[in-house]
Amino acid sequence: MNASNETAGLPVPSQRVLLTRIALWSAAAGLLAAPAIATIFTDAVQWDAADFLAAALLLAGIGLTIELAIRHIHGSGLRILAICATLAIGLLIWADAAVGVF
């Protein structure tokens, strides 16, 4: 056991994992902030609290699923497939919620 890689028996995430997590959650926050800013400056976007709650739940679900894929799927090909499938399902749900595609 390397002391720099473990603290109290728990593995310390690598710099790459930390940067990935920061990028993931920053992207989710940015996607949620965009309509919030737009509702302030234009009447074309009219989201209420329920819309923001639904978007936050969807983005949190996508983010958590991607984090689980990154942490628990060890093959890079399977990990990429799981992340792409998660994003595709999230986009389908978003499109259906936005305009009722299905």
mmCIF file of N, CA, C and O in Angstrom:
data_model
loop_
_atom_site.group_PDB
_atom_site.id
_atom_site.type_symbol
_atom_site.label_atom_id
_atom_site.label_comp_id
_atom_site.label_asym_id
_atom_site.label_seq_id
_atom_site.Cartn_x
_atom_site.Cartn_y
_atom_site.Cartn_z
ATOM 1 N N MET A 1 0.824 -1.182 0.000
ATOM 2 C CA MET A 1 0.000 0.000 0.000
ATOM 3 C C MET A 1 0.863 1.238 0.000
ATOM 4 O O MET A 1 1.748 1.384 0.819
ATOM 5 N N ASN A 2 0.566 2.111 -0.881
ATOM 6 C CA ASN A 2 1.289 3.357 -0.979
ATOM 7 C C ASN A 2 0.543 4.403 -0.155
ATOM 8 O O ASN A 2 -0.643 4.628 -0.346
ATOM 9 N N ALA A 3 1.225 5.060 0.752
ATOM 10 C CA ALA A 3 0.580 6.027 1.639
ATOM 11 C C ALA A 3 0.005 7.211 0.869
ATOM 12 O O ALA A 3 -0.976 7.807 1.277
ATOM 13 N N SER A 4 0.599 7.561 -0.266
ATOM 14 C CA SER A 4 0.093 8.693 -1.028
ATOM 15 C C SER A 4 -1.180 8.346 -1.792
ATOM 16 O O SER A 4 -1.911 9.229 -2.193
ATOM 17 N N ASN A 5 -1.444 7.071 -1.992
ATOM 18 C CA ASN A 5 -2.630 6.657 -2.735
ATOM 19 C C ASN A 5 -3.786 6.221 -1.854
ATOM 20 O O ASN A 5 -4.873 5.985 -2.331
ATOM 21 N N GLU A 6 -3.565 6.075 -0.567
ATOM 22 C CA GLU A 6 -4.630 5.601 0.304
ATOM 23 C C GLU A 6 -4.637 6.426 1.583
ATOM 24 O O GLU A 6 -3.607 6.812 2.102
ATOM 25 N N THR A 7 -5.841 6.685 2.063
ATOM 26 C CA THR A 7 -6.022 7.399 3.312
ATOM 27 C C THR A 7 -7.043 6.639 4.133
ATOM 28 O O THR A 7 -8.163 6.433 3.688
ATOM 29 N N ALA A 8 -6.684 6.229 5.311
ATOM 30 C CA ALA A 8 -7.569 5.495 6.219
ATOM 31 C C ALA A 8 -8.174 4.269 5.546
ATOM 32 O O ALA A 8 -9.333 3.949 5.755
ATOM 33 N N GLY A 9 -7.421 3.606 4.688
ATOM 34 C CA GLY A 9 -7.901 2.397 4.035
ATOM 35 C C GLY A 9 -8.779 2.641 2.819
ATOM 36 O O GLY A 9 -9.201 1.708 2.170
ATOM 37 N N LEU A 10 -9.095 3.894 2.512
ATOM 38 C CA LEU A 10 -9.926 4.215 1.360
ATOM 39 C C LEU A 10 -9.052 4.721 0.225
ATOM 40 O O LEU A 10 -8.147 5.528 0.448
ATOM 41 N N PRO A 11 -9.300 4.268 -0.995
ATOM 42 C CA PRO A 11 -8.485 4.748 -2.110
ATOM 43 C C PRO A 11 -8.769 6.218 -2.401
ATOM 44 O O PRO A 11 -9.899 6.676 -2.313
ATOM 45 N N VAL A 12 -7.722 6.952 -2.698
ATOM 46 C CA VAL A 12 -7.845 8.355 -3.064
ATOM 47 C C VAL A 12 -7.995 8.429 -4.578
ATOM 48 O O VAL A 12 -7.200 7.832 -5.302
ATOM 49 N N PRO A 13 -9.017 9.142 -5.073
ATOM 50 C CA PRO A 13 -9.204 9.232 -6.517
ATOM 51 C C PRO A 13 -8.006 9.908 -7.193
ATOM 52 O O PRO A 13 -7.390 10.811 -6.627
ATOM 53 N N SER A 14 -7.721 9.471 -8.405
ATOM 54 C CA SER A 14 -6.617 10.069 -9.144
ATOM 55 C C SER A 14 -7.009 11.462 -9.627
ATOM 56 O O SER A 14 -8.176 11.844 -9.619
ATOM 57 N N GLN A 15 -6.023 12.208 -10.058
ATOM 58 C CA GLN A 15 -6.258 13.562 -10.578
ATOM 59 C C GLN A 15 -7.197 13.524 -11.781
ATOM 60 O O GLN A 15 -8.064 14.377 -11.923
ATOM 61 N N ARG A 16 -7.039 12.515 -12.625
ATOM 62 C CA ARG A 16 -7.880 12.385 -13.810
ATOM 63 C C ARG A 16 -9.342 12.151 -13.433
ATOM 64 O O ARG A 16 -10.245 12.728 -14.024
ATOM 65 N N VAL A 17 -9.572 11.315 -12.434
ATOM 66 C CA VAL A 17 -10.935 11.041 -11.975
ATOM 67 C C VAL A 17 -11.554 12.303 -11.393
ATOM 68 O O VAL A 17 -12.716 12.616 -11.657
ATOM 69 N N LEU A 18 -10.775 13.051 -10.620
ATOM 70 C CA LEU A 18 -11.290 14.287 -10.041
ATOM 71 C C LEU A 18 -11.643 15.296 -11.123
ATOM 72 O O LEU A 18 -12.689 15.959 -11.055
ATOM 73 N N LEU A 19 -10.793 15.436 -12.123
ATOM 74 C CA LEU A 19 -11.075 16.365 -13.217
ATOM 75 C C LEU A 19 -12.303 15.934 -14.015
ATOM 76 O O LEU A 19 -13.101 16.771 -14.440
ATOM 77 N N THR A 20 -12.474 14.628 -14.197
ATOM 78 C CA THR A 20 -13.654 14.109 -14.888
ATOM 79 C C THR A 20 -14.913 14.432 -14.100
ATOM 80 O O THR A 20 -15.919 14.865 -14.668
ATOM 81 N N ARG A 21 -14.878 14.228 -12.797
ATOM 82 C CA ARG A 21 -16.038 14.526 -11.960
ATOM 83 C C ARG A 21 -16.359 16.009 -11.978
ATOM 84 O O ARG A 21 -17.527 16.404 -12.064
ATOM 85 N N ILE A 22 -15.344 16.858 -11.903
ATOM 86 C CA ILE A 22 -15.569 18.303 -11.946
ATOM 87 C C ILE A 22 -16.178 18.706 -13.274
ATOM 88 O O ILE A 22 -17.133 19.491 -13.327
ATOM 89 N N ALA A 23 -15.670 18.156 -14.371
ATOM 90 C CA ALA A 23 -16.207 18.470 -15.690
ATOM 91 C C ALA A 23 -17.650 17.992 -15.832
ATOM 92 O O ALA A 23 -18.503 18.713 -16.371
ATOM 93 N N LEU A 24 -17.943 16.799 -15.348
ATOM 94 C CA LEU A 24 -19.285 16.240 -15.432
ATOM 95 C C LEU A 24 -20.292 17.112 -14.702
ATOM 96 O O LEU A 24 -21.314 17.511 -15.267
ATOM 97 N N TRP A 25 -20.031 17.421 -13.451
ATOM 98 C CA TRP A 25 -20.988 18.175 -12.652
ATOM 99 C C TRP A 25 -21.027 19.639 -13.059
ATOM 100 O O TRP A 25 -22.071 20.300 -12.930
ATOM 101 N N SER A 26 -19.928 20.186 -13.588
ATOM 102 C CA SER A 26 -19.949 21.556 -14.108
ATOM 103 C C SER A 26 -20.812 21.644 -15.366
ATOM 104 O O SER A 26 -21.551 22.616 -15.552
ATOM 105 N N ALA A 27 -20.731 20.627 -16.207
ATOM 106 C CA ALA A 27 -21.572 20.598 -17.409
ATOM 107 C C ALA A 27 -23.047 20.510 -17.026
ATOM 108 O O ALA A 27 -23.895 21.209 -17.608
ATOM 109 N N ALA A 28 -23.368 19.692 -16.035
ATOM 110 C CA ALA A 28 -24.757 19.581 -15.578
ATOM 111 C C ALA A 28 -25.237 20.910 -15.003
ATOM 112 O O ALA A 28 -26.359 21.354 -15.291
ATOM 113 N N ALA A 29 -24.416 21.561 -14.206
ATOM 114 C CA ALA A 29 -24.787 22.857 -13.638
ATOM 115 C C ALA A 29 -24.950 23.903 -14.734
ATOM 116 O O ALA A 29 -25.876 24.728 -14.686
ATOM 117 N N GLY A 30 -24.071 23.860 -15.736
ATOM 118 C CA GLY A 30 -24.186 24.800 -16.855
ATOM 119 C C GLY A 30 -25.454 24.588 -17.657
ATOM 120 O O GLY A 30 -26.113 25.559 -18.074
ATOM 121 N N LEU A 31 -25.813 23.324 -17.872
ATOM 122 C CA LEU A 31 -27.055 23.033 -18.594
ATOM 123 C C LEU A 31 -28.286 23.507 -17.819
ATOM 124 O O LEU A 31 -29.286 23.912 -18.404
ATOM 125 N N LEU A 32 -28.217 23.467 -16.523
ATOM 126 C CA LEU A 32 -29.331 23.930 -15.701
ATOM 127 C C LEU A 32 -29.322 25.451 -15.559
ATOM 128 O O LEU A 32 -30.384 26.070 -15.446
ATOM 129 N N ALA A 33 -28.150 26.051 -15.586
ATOM 130 C CA ALA A 33 -28.049 27.501 -15.449
ATOM 131 C C ALA A 33 -28.475 28.238 -16.716
ATOM 132 O O ALA A 33 -28.966 29.371 -16.633
ATOM 133 N N ALA A 34 -28.304 27.617 -17.874
ATOM 134 C CA ALA A 34 -28.635 28.296 -19.132
ATOM 135 C C ALA A 34 -30.097 28.749 -19.196
ATOM 136 O O ALA A 34 -30.359 29.923 -19.474
ATOM 137 N N PRO A 35 -31.081 27.890 -18.933
ATOM 138 C CA PRO A 35 -32.460 28.384 -18.955
ATOM 139 C C PRO A 35 -32.762 29.336 -17.798
ATOM 140 O O PRO A 35 -33.620 30.207 -17.923
ATOM 141 N N ALA A 36 -32.068 29.175 -16.671
ATOM 142 C CA ALA A 36 -32.280 30.094 -15.547
ATOM 143 C C ALA A 36 -31.870 31.508 -15.947
ATOM 144 O O ALA A 36 -32.575 32.479 -15.652
ATOM 145 N N ILE A 37 -30.749 31.625 -16.626
ATOM 146 C CA ILE A 37 -30.291 32.932 -17.098
ATOM 147 C C ILE A 37 -31.208 33.452 -18.199
ATOM 148 O O ILE A 37 -31.554 34.633 -18.238
ATOM 149 N N ALA A 38 -31.627 32.555 -19.085
ATOM 150 C CA ALA A 38 -32.492 32.960 -20.191
ATOM 151 C C ALA A 38 -33.846 33.474 -19.700
ATOM 152 O O ALA A 38 -34.401 34.410 -20.284
ATOM 153 N N THR A 39 -34.382 32.893 -18.641
ATOM 154 C CA THR A 39 -35.674 33.362 -18.125
ATOM 155 C C THR A 39 -35.578 34.771 -17.572
ATOM 156 O O THR A 39 -36.582 35.492 -17.546
ATOM 157 N N ILE A 40 -34.400 35.186 -17.160
ATOM 158 C CA ILE A 40 -34.214 36.540 -16.639
ATOM 159 C C ILE A 40 -34.207 37.565 -17.773
ATOM 160 O O ILE A 40 -34.782 38.648 -17.646
ATOM 161 N N PHE A 41 -33.586 37.208 -18.906
ATOM 162 C CA PHE A 41 -33.353 38.182 -19.965
ATOM 163 C C PHE A 41 -34.330 38.134 -21.133
ATOM 164 O O PHE A 41 -34.329 39.043 -21.955
ATOM 165 N N THR A 42 -35.141 37.087 -21.240
ATOM 166 C CA THR A 42 -36.046 36.993 -22.376
ATOM 167 C C THR A 42 -37.362 36.346 -21.956
ATOM 168 O O THR A 42 -37.409 35.574 -21.001
ATOM 169 N N ASP A 43 -38.408 36.659 -22.697
ATOM 170 C CA ASP A 43 -39.707 36.040 -22.455
ATOM 171 C C ASP A 43 -39.880 34.758 -23.266
ATOM 172 O O ASP A 43 -40.887 34.065 -23.120
ATOM 173 N N ALA A 44 -38.918 34.446 -24.113
ATOM 174 C CA ALA A 44 -39.009 33.247 -24.957
ATOM 175 C C ALA A 44 -38.860 31.971 -24.135
ATOM 176 O O ALA A 44 -39.358 30.919 -24.523
ATOM 177 N N VAL A 45 -38.181 32.056 -23.005
ATOM 178 C CA VAL A 45 -38.001 30.901 -22.121
ATOM 179 C C VAL A 45 -38.806 31.176 -20.861
ATOM 180 O O VAL A 45 -38.547 32.133 -20.140
ATOM 181 N N GLN A 46 -39.796 30.330 -20.620
ATOM 182 C CA GLN A 46 -40.660 30.533 -19.459
ATOM 183 C C GLN A 46 -40.725 29.249 -18.633
ATOM 184 O O GLN A 46 -41.703 28.513 -18.684
ATOM 185 N N TRP A 47 -39.677 29.006 -17.881
ATOM 186 C CA TRP A 47 -39.626 27.836 -17.017
ATOM 187 C C TRP A 47 -40.130 28.217 -15.638
ATOM 188 O O TRP A 47 -39.865 29.317 -15.143
ATOM 189 N N ASP A 48 -40.849 27.299 -15.001
ATOM 190 C CA ASP A 48 -41.245 27.507 -13.614
ATOM 191 C C ASP A 48 -40.467 26.529 -12.735
ATOM 192 O O ASP A 48 -39.579 25.811 -13.206
ATOM 193 N N ALA A 49 -40.797 26.510 -11.448
ATOM 194 C CA ALA A 49 -40.051 25.672 -10.500
ATOM 195 C C ALA A 49 -40.137 24.188 -10.856
ATOM 196 O O ALA A 49 -39.152 23.452 -10.715
ATOM 197 N N ALA A 50 -41.286 23.751 -11.358
ATOM 198 C CA ALA A 50 -41.442 22.332 -11.727
ATOM 199 C C ALA A 50 -40.521 21.967 -12.888
ATOM 200 O O ALA A 50 -39.963 20.858 -12.915
ATOM 201 N N ASP A 51 -40.349 22.871 -13.843
ATOM 202 C CA ASP A 51 -39.444 22.613 -14.970
ATOM 203 C C ASP A 51 -38.005 22.474 -14.493
ATOM 204 O O ASP A 51 -37.278 21.578 -14.933
ATOM 205 N N PHE A 52 -37.587 23.378 -13.591
ATOM 206 C CA PHE A 52 -36.226 23.299 -13.072
ATOM 207 C C PHE A 52 -36.022 22.044 -12.232
ATOM 208 O O PHE A 52 -34.963 21.422 -12.286
ATOM 209 N N LEU A 53 -37.024 21.656 -11.470
ATOM 210 C CA LEU A 53 -36.928 20.435 -10.672
ATOM 211 C C LEU A 53 -36.802 19.204 -11.572
ATOM 212 O O LEU A 53 -35.952 18.333 -11.333
ATOM 213 N N ALA A 54 -37.624 19.140 -12.618
ATOM 214 C CA ALA A 54 -37.557 18.002 -13.542
ATOM 215 C C ALA A 54 -36.199 17.946 -14.233
ATOM 216 O O ALA A 54 -35.595 16.869 -14.353
ATOM 217 N N ALA A 55 -35.696 19.092 -14.674
ATOM 218 C CA ALA A 55 -34.390 19.131 -15.336
ATOM 219 C C ALA A 55 -33.279 18.740 -14.364
ATOM 220 O O ALA A 55 -32.359 17.999 -14.722
ATOM 221 N N ALA A 56 -33.361 19.227 -13.127
ATOM 222 C CA ALA A 56 -32.339 18.902 -12.132
ATOM 223 C C ALA A 56 -32.339 17.407 -11.821
ATOM 224 O O ALA A 56 -31.272 16.790 -11.712
ATOM 225 N N LEU A 57 -33.522 16.817 -11.690
ATOM 226 C CA LEU A 57 -33.603 15.379 -11.428
ATOM 227 C C LEU A 57 -33.052 14.573 -12.598
ATOM 228 O O LEU A 57 -32.338 13.578 -12.400
ATOM 229 N N LEU A 58 -33.389 14.972 -13.813
ATOM 230 C CA LEU A 58 -32.888 14.268 -14.990
ATOM 231 C C LEU A 58 -31.368 14.381 -15.081
ATOM 232 O O LEU A 58 -30.665 13.385 -15.292
ATOM 233 N N LEU A 59 -30.835 15.590 -14.915
ATOM 234 C CA LEU A 59 -29.385 15.779 -14.994
ATOM 235 C C LEU A 59 -28.663 15.051 -13.859
ATOM 236 O O LEU A 59 -27.587 14.483 -14.066
ATOM 237 N N ALA A 60 -29.243 15.061 -12.666
ATOM 238 C CA ALA A 60 -28.628 14.334 -11.549
ATOM 239 C C ALA A 60 -28.633 12.836 -11.816
ATOM 240 O O ALA A 60 -27.641 12.145 -11.543
ATOM 241 N N GLY A 61 -29.727 12.310 -12.364
ATOM 242 C CA GLY A 61 -29.785 10.887 -12.695
ATOM 243 C C GLY A 61 -28.756 10.503 -13.744
ATOM 244 O O GLY A 61 -28.080 9.474 -13.622
ATOM 245 N N ILE A 62 -28.632 11.336 -14.768
ATOM 246 C CA ILE A 62 -27.630 11.079 -15.809
ATOM 247 C C ILE A 62 -26.230 11.141 -15.209
ATOM 248 O O ILE A 62 -25.386 10.268 -15.456
ATOM 249 N N GLY A 63 -25.968 12.170 -14.413
ATOM 250 C CA GLY A 63 -24.646 12.332 -13.814
ATOM 251 C C GLY A 63 -24.281 11.185 -12.891
ATOM 252 O O GLY A 63 -23.155 10.675 -12.931
ATOM 253 N N LEU A 64 -25.227 10.768 -12.061
ATOM 254 C CA LEU A 64 -24.947 9.660 -11.148
ATOM 255 C C LEU A 64 -24.730 8.353 -11.898
ATOM 256 O O LEU A 64 -23.851 7.558 -11.533
ATOM 257 N N THR A 65 -25.502 8.137 -12.956
ATOM 258 C CA THR A 65 -25.323 6.925 -13.742
ATOM 259 C C THR A 65 -23.958 6.914 -14.430
ATOM 260 O O THR A 65 -23.279 5.887 -14.471
ATOM 261 N N ILE A 66 -23.539 8.058 -14.933
ATOM 262 C CA ILE A 66 -22.215 8.142 -15.565
ATOM 263 C C ILE A 66 -21.119 7.922 -14.529
ATOM 264 O O ILE A 66 -20.134 7.226 -14.784
ATOM 265 N N GLU A 67 -21.290 8.517 -13.340
ATOM 266 C CA GLU A 67 -20.294 8.289 -12.284
ATOM 267 C C GLU A 67 -20.200 6.816 -11.905
ATOM 268 O O GLU A 67 -19.110 6.285 -11.700
ATOM 269 N N LEU A 68 -21.334 6.152 -11.801
ATOM 270 C CA LEU A 68 -21.317 4.720 -11.495
ATOM 271 C C LEU A 68 -20.618 3.934 -12.596
ATOM 272 O O LEU A 68 -19.864 2.996 -12.318
ATOM 273 N N ALA A 69 -20.863 4.308 -13.849
ATOM 274 C CA ALA A 69 -20.191 3.630 -14.955
ATOM 275 C C ALA A 69 -18.683 3.830 -14.885
ATOM 276 O O ALA A 69 -17.906 2.896 -15.085
ATOM 277 N N ILE A 70 -18.267 5.052 -14.575
ATOM 278 C CA ILE A 70 -16.839 5.343 -14.499
ATOM 279 C C ILE A 70 -16.194 4.558 -13.354
ATOM 280 O O ILE A 70 -15.091 4.027 -13.495
ATOM 281 N N ARG A 71 -16.874 4.462 -12.238
ATOM 282 C CA ARG A 71 -16.300 3.799 -11.064
ATOM 283 C C ARG A 71 -16.314 2.277 -11.149
ATOM 284 O O ARG A 71 -15.393 1.620 -10.674
ATOM 285 N N HIS A 72 -17.373 1.696 -11.728
ATOM 286 C CA HIS A 72 -17.559 0.255 -11.597
ATOM 287 C C HIS A 72 -17.343 -0.551 -12.874
ATOM 288 O O HIS A 72 -17.246 -1.770 -12.794
ATOM 289 N N ILE A 73 -17.295 0.070 -14.016
ATOM 290 C CA ILE A 73 -17.041 -0.660 -15.257
ATOM 291 C C ILE A 73 -15.573 -0.467 -15.606
ATOM 292 O O ILE A 73 -15.126 0.652 -15.845
ATOM 293 N N HIS A 74 -14.837 -1.548 -15.637
ATOM 294 C CA HIS A 74 -13.394 -1.454 -15.783
ATOM 295 C C HIS A 74 -12.918 -1.532 -17.226
ATOM 296 O O HIS A 74 -11.849 -1.036 -17.540
ATOM 297 N N GLY A 75 -13.675 -2.114 -18.117
ATOM 298 C CA GLY A 75 -13.281 -2.146 -19.518
ATOM 299 C C GLY A 75 -13.630 -0.823 -20.179
ATOM 300 O O GLY A 75 -14.751 -0.332 -20.077
ATOM 301 N N SER A 76 -12.665 -0.211 -20.856
ATOM 302 C CA SER A 76 -12.910 1.119 -21.423
ATOM 303 C C SER A 76 -13.999 1.090 -22.496
ATOM 304 O O SER A 76 -14.789 2.028 -22.597
ATOM 305 N N GLY A 77 -14.061 0.034 -23.286
ATOM 306 C CA GLY A 77 -15.097 -0.050 -24.317
ATOM 307 C C GLY A 77 -16.494 -0.137 -23.722
ATOM 308 O O GLY A 77 -17.421 0.549 -24.165
ATOM 309 N N LEU A 78 -16.645 -0.969 -22.704
ATOM 310 C CA LEU A 78 -17.940 -1.095 -22.030
ATOM 311 C C LEU A 78 -18.306 0.192 -21.303
ATOM 312 O O LEU A 78 -19.471 0.586 -21.260
ATOM 313 N N ARG A 79 -17.309 0.852 -20.713
ATOM 314 C CA ARG A 79 -17.559 2.107 -20.011
ATOM 315 C C ARG A 79 -18.064 3.169 -20.978
ATOM 316 O O ARG A 79 -19.044 3.862 -20.696
ATOM 317 N N ILE A 80 -17.426 3.275 -22.134
ATOM 318 C CA ILE A 80 -17.853 4.252 -23.136
ATOM 319 C C ILE A 80 -19.250 3.918 -23.638
ATOM 320 O O ILE A 80 -20.094 4.811 -23.814
ATOM 321 N N LEU A 81 -19.527 2.643 -23.849
ATOM 322 C CA LEU A 81 -20.859 2.222 -24.284
ATOM 323 C C LEU A 81 -21.917 2.584 -23.245
ATOM 324 O O LEU A 81 -22.988 3.096 -23.585
ATOM 325 N N ALA A 82 -21.628 2.352 -21.977
ATOM 326 C CA ALA A 82 -22.575 2.676 -20.907
ATOM 327 C C ALA A 82 -22.815 4.181 -20.827
ATOM 328 O O ALA A 82 -23.954 4.633 -20.647
ATOM 329 N N ILE A 83 -21.767 4.969 -20.975
ATOM 330 C CA ILE A 83 -21.909 6.427 -20.926
ATOM 331 C C ILE A 83 -22.717 6.925 -22.121
ATOM 332 O O ILE A 83 -23.615 7.766 -21.973
ATOM 333 N N CYS A 84 -22.431 6.402 -23.305
ATOM 334 C CA CYS A 84 -23.187 6.802 -24.502
ATOM 335 C C CYS A 84 -24.656 6.402 -24.392
ATOM 336 O O CYS A 84 -25.545 7.183 -24.764
ATOM 337 N N ALA A 85 -24.918 5.212 -23.878
ATOM 338 C CA ALA A 85 -26.304 4.768 -23.695
ATOM 339 C C ALA A 85 -27.021 5.654 -22.683
ATOM 340 O O ALA A 85 -28.185 6.029 -22.891
ATOM 341 N N THR A 86 -26.340 6.017 -21.612
ATOM 342 C CA THR A 86 -26.927 6.903 -20.609
ATOM 343 C C THR A 86 -27.268 8.256 -21.212
ATOM 344 O O THR A 86 -28.360 8.796 -20.995
ATOM 345 N N LEU A 87 -26.342 8.820 -21.982
ATOM 346 C CA LEU A 87 -26.594 10.116 -22.620
ATOM 347 C C LEU A 87 -27.729 10.032 -23.636
ATOM 348 O O LEU A 87 -28.566 10.938 -23.713
ATOM 349 N N ALA A 88 -27.784 8.950 -24.397
ATOM 350 C CA ALA A 88 -28.852 8.784 -25.386
ATOM 351 C C ALA A 88 -30.217 8.671 -24.710
ATOM 352 O O ALA A 88 -31.187 9.317 -25.150
ATOM 353 N N ILE A 89 -30.302 7.898 -23.659
ATOM 354 C CA ILE A 89 -31.569 7.763 -22.933
ATOM 355 C C ILE A 89 -31.957 9.099 -22.312
ATOM 356 O O ILE A 89 -33.129 9.506 -22.358
ATOM 357 N N GLY A 90 -30.993 9.804 -21.750
ATOM 358 C CA GLY A 90 -31.273 11.123 -21.184
ATOM 359 C C GLY A 90 -31.776 12.102 -22.219
ATOM 360 O O GLY A 90 -32.721 12.862 -21.978
ATOM 361 N N LEU A 91 -31.162 12.093 -23.411
ATOM 362 C CA LEU A 91 -31.623 12.982 -24.488
ATOM 363 C C LEU A 91 -33.016 12.609 -24.969
ATOM 364 O O LEU A 91 -33.825 13.491 -25.287
ATOM 365 N N LEU A 92 -33.319 11.324 -25.031
ATOM 366 C CA LEU A 92 -34.666 10.900 -25.419
ATOM 367 C C LEU A 92 -35.707 11.357 -24.404
ATOM 368 O O LEU A 92 -36.784 11.836 -24.782
ATOM 369 N N ILE A 93 -35.395 11.228 -23.129
ATOM 370 C CA ILE A 93 -36.322 11.679 -22.093
ATOM 371 C C ILE A 93 -36.497 13.190 -22.175
ATOM 372 O O ILE A 93 -37.613 13.718 -22.085
ATOM 373 N N TRP A 94 -35.399 13.920 -22.372
ATOM 374 C CA TRP A 94 -35.456 15.379 -22.468
ATOM 375 C C TRP A 94 -36.300 15.801 -23.683
ATOM 376 O O TRP A 94 -37.151 16.688 -23.572
ATOM 377 N N ALA A 95 -36.092 15.159 -24.824
ATOM 378 C CA ALA A 95 -36.833 15.507 -26.033
ATOM 379 C C ALA A 95 -38.320 15.214 -25.850
ATOM 380 O O ALA A 95 -39.174 16.019 -26.264
ATOM 381 N N ASP A 96 -38.639 14.100 -25.223
ATOM 382 C CA ASP A 96 -40.040 13.763 -25.004
ATOM 383 C C ASP A 96 -40.684 14.759 -24.032
ATOM 384 O O ASP A 96 -41.815 15.180 -24.237
ATOM 385 N N ALA A 97 -39.963 15.140 -22.998
ATOM 386 C CA ALA A 97 -40.503 16.102 -22.030
ATOM 387 C C ALA A 97 -40.664 17.483 -22.655
ATOM 388 O O ALA A 97 -41.606 18.213 -22.343
ATOM 389 N N ALA A 98 -39.761 17.835 -23.569
ATOM 390 C CA ALA A 98 -39.782 19.177 -24.157
ATOM 391 C C ALA A 98 -40.890 19.334 -25.198
ATOM 392 O O ALA A 98 -41.629 20.320 -25.202
ATOM 393 N N VAL A 99 -41.009 18.371 -26.115
ATOM 394 C CA VAL A 99 -41.946 18.542 -27.219
ATOM 395 C C VAL A 99 -42.875 17.338 -27.416
ATOM 396 O O VAL A 99 -43.662 17.339 -28.344
ATOM 397 N N GLY A 100 -42.768 16.338 -26.587
ATOM 398 C CA GLY A 100 -43.650 15.184 -26.712
ATOM 399 C C GLY A 100 -43.386 14.376 -27.964
ATOM 400 O O GLY A 100 -44.310 14.046 -28.716
ATOM 401 N N VAL A 101 -42.129 14.020 -28.217
ATOM 402 C CA VAL A 101 -41.764 13.274 -29.408
ATOM 403 C C VAL A 101 -42.419 11.900 -29.415
ATOM 404 O O VAL A 101 -42.889 11.418 -30.448
ATOM 405 N N PHE A 102 -42.504 11.251 -28.268
ATOM 406 C CA PHE A 102 -43.029 9.891 -28.215
ATOM 407 C C PHE A 102 -44.394 9.871 -27.583
ATOM 408 O O PHE A 102 -44.731 10.284 -26.611
#
